[in-house]
Short mmCIF file of C-alpha atoms in Angstrom, two decimals:
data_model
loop_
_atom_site.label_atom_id
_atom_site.label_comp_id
_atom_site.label_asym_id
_atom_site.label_seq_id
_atom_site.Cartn_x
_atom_site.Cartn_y
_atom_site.Cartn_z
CA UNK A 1 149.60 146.12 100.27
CA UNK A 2 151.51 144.66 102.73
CA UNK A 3 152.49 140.72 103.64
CA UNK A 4 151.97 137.83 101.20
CA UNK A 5 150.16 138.39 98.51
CA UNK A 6 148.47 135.57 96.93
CA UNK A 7 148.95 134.97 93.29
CA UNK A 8 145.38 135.88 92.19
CA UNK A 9 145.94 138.84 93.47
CA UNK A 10 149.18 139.90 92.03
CA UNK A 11 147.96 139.06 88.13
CA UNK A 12 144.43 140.64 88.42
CA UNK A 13 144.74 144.23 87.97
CA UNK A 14 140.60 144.59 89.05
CA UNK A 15 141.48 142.60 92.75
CA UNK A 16 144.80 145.00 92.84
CA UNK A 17 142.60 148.19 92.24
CA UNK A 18 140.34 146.96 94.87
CA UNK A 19 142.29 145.99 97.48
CA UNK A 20 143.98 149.54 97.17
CA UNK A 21 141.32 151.13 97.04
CA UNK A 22 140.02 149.72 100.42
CA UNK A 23 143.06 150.40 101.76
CA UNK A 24 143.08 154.04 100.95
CA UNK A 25 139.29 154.10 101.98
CA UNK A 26 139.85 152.67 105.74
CA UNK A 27 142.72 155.13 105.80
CA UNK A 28 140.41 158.00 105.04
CA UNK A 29 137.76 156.64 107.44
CA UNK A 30 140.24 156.35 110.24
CA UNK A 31 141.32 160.01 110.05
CA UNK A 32 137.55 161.08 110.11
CA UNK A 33 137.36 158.52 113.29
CA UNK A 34 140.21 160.19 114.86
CA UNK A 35 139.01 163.65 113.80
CA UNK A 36 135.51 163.52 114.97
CA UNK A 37 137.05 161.70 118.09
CA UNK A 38 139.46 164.67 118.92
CA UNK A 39 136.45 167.26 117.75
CA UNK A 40 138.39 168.37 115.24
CA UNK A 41 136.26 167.67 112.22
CA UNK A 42 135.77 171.53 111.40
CA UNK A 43 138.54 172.92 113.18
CA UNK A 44 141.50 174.46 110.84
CA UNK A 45 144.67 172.43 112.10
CA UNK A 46 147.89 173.91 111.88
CA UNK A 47 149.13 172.12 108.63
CA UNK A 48 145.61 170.68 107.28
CA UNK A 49 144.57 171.14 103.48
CA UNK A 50 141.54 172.97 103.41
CA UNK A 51 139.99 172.99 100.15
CA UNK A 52 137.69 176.13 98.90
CA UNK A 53 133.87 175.03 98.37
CA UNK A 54 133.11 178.53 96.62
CA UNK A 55 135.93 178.32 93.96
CA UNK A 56 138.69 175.97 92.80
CA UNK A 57 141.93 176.08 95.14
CA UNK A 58 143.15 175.10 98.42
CA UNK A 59 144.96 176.78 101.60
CA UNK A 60 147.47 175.43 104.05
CA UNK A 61 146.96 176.33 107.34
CA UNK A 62 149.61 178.21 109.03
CA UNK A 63 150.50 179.55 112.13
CA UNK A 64 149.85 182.92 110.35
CA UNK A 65 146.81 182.31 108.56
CA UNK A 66 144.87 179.95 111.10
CA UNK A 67 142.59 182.96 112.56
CA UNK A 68 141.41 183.74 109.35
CA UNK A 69 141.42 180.33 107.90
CA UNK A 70 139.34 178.99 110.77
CA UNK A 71 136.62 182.12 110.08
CA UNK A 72 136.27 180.59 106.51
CA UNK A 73 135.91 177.24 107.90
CA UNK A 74 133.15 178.28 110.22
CA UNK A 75 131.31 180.35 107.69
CA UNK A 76 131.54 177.26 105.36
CA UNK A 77 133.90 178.96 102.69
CA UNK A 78 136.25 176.28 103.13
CA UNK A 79 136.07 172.95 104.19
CA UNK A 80 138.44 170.41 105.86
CA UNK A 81 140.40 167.51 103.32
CA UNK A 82 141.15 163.90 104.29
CA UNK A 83 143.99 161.77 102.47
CA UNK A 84 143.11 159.53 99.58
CA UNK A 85 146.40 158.47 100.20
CA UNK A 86 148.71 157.79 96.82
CA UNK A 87 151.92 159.84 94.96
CA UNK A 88 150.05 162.79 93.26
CA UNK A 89 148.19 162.97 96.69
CA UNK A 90 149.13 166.76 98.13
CA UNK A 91 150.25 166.29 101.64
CA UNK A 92 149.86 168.14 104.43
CA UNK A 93 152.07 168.76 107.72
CA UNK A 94 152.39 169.32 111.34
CA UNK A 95 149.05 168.73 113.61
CA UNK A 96 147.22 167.31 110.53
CA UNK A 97 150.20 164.70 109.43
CA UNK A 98 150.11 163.39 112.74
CA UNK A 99 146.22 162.35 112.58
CA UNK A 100 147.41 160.97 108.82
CA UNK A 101 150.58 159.45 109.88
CA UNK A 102 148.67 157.56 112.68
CA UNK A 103 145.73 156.10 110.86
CA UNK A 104 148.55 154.96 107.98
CA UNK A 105 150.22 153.57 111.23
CA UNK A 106 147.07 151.88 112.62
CA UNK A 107 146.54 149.50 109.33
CA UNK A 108 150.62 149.28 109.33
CA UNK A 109 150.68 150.66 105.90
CA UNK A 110 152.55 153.85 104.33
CA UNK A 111 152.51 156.82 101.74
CA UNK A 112 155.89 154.46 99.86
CA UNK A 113 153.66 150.94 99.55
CA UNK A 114 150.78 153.71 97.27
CA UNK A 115 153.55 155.43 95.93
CA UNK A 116 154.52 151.53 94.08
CA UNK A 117 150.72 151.58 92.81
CA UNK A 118 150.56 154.61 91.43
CA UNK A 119 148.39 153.75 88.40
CA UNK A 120 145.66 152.55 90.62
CA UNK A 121 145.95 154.86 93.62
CA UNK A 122 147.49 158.18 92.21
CA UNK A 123 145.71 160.00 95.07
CA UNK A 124 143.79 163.01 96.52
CA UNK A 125 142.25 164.76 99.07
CA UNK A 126 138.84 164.62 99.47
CA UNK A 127 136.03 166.76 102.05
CA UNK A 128 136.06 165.24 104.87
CA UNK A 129 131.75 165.61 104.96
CA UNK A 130 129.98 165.35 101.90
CA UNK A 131 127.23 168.65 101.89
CA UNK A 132 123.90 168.08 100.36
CA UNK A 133 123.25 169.49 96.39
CA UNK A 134 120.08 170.87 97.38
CA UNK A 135 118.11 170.58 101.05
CA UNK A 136 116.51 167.46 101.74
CA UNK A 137 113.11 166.65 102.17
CA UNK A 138 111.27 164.30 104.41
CA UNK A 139 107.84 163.31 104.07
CA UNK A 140 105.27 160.55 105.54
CA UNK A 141 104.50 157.94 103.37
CA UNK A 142 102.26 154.80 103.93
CA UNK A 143 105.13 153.08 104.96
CA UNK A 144 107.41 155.01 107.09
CA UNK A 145 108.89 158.06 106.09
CA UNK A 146 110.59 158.89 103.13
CA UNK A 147 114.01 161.02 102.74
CA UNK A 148 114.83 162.86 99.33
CA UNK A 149 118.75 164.50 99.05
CA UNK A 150 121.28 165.07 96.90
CA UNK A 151 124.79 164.09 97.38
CA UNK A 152 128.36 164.82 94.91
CA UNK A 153 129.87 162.50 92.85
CA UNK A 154 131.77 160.03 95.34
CA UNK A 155 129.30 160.57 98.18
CA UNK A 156 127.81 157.54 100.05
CA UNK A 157 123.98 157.10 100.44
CA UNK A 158 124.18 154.65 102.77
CA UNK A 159 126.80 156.88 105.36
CA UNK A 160 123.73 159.38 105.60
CA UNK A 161 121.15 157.07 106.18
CA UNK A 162 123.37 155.78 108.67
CA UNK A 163 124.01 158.88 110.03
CA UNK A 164 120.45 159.63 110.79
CA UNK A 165 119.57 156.67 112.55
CA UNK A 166 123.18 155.83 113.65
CA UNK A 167 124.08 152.54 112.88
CA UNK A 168 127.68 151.66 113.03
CA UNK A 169 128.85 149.92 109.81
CA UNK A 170 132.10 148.79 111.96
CA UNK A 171 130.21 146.84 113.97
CA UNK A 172 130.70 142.87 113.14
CA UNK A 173 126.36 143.17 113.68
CA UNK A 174 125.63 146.14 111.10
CA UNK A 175 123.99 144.42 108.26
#
């Protein structure tokens, strides 16, 4: 998205997609970095993009609807969003831009370089934590132990496993 891009890259539309799509993806992995960092993961922001996890819809946190806003959160009516960042992508302002603005800022990228690949990256917001389909189950097996859960559409395996026993996949060392 940003420098010298080599030629490959500029006439295959599958490299394109993927490079913007791991651009979007370490932008949304930076603002759940900065939010768990600032404890702030379920904490209704003045200006955050909640989205409803009991019907369709989404609220905007304002200064006169943060009291009630931040009940929902807690009682898991609503749930804190994250940028998938591109044009169609609804934005979101004061306290919760300036977690967005500075993880854009920390891979020196910006909402205008998406906006010029809008067919691959129109955008979204996404949960910021995926929650399970059903309760998982663990059980003993010959070998170890053996963990059984359901996760939505877009949700990463591998991020709960790694979760559980904690293994940081930023780590140079992760395998």
């Amino acid at each position: 998205l940003r420098g010298e891009v080599p030629h490959r890259l500029r006439k295959d539309r599958r490299l394109k997609r993927l490079a913007a799509s791991a651009a979007q993806s370490a932008v949304f992995n930076d603002v759940v970095r900065r939010r768990i960092e600032s404890e702030t993961t379920h904490t209704a922001l003045l200006g955050d993009r909640l989205n409803r996890t009991t019907e369709r819809g989404q609220l905007v946190v304002t200064a006169e609807n943060q009291e009630p806003a931040q009940t929902e959160l807690d009682a898991g009516e609503l749930a804190v969003t994250g940028p998938m960042v591109g044009p169609k992508m609804f934005d979101v302002y004061e306290e919760a831009l300036e977690i967005e603005e500075a993880a854009l800022t920390q891979f020196e990228l910006s909402r205008e370089q998406f906006a010029t690949l809008r067919k691959l990256t129109p955008g979204t917001r996404r949960d910021l934590f995926a929650r399970f389909l059903e309760p998982p189950s663990v059980r003993a097996s010959e070998h170890g132990i053996q963990i059984g859960f359901s996760l939505p559409s877009g949700s990463y395996a591998t991020v709960v496993l790694a979760e559980l026993i904690k293994l940081d996949f930023s780590s140079r060392d992760a395998p």
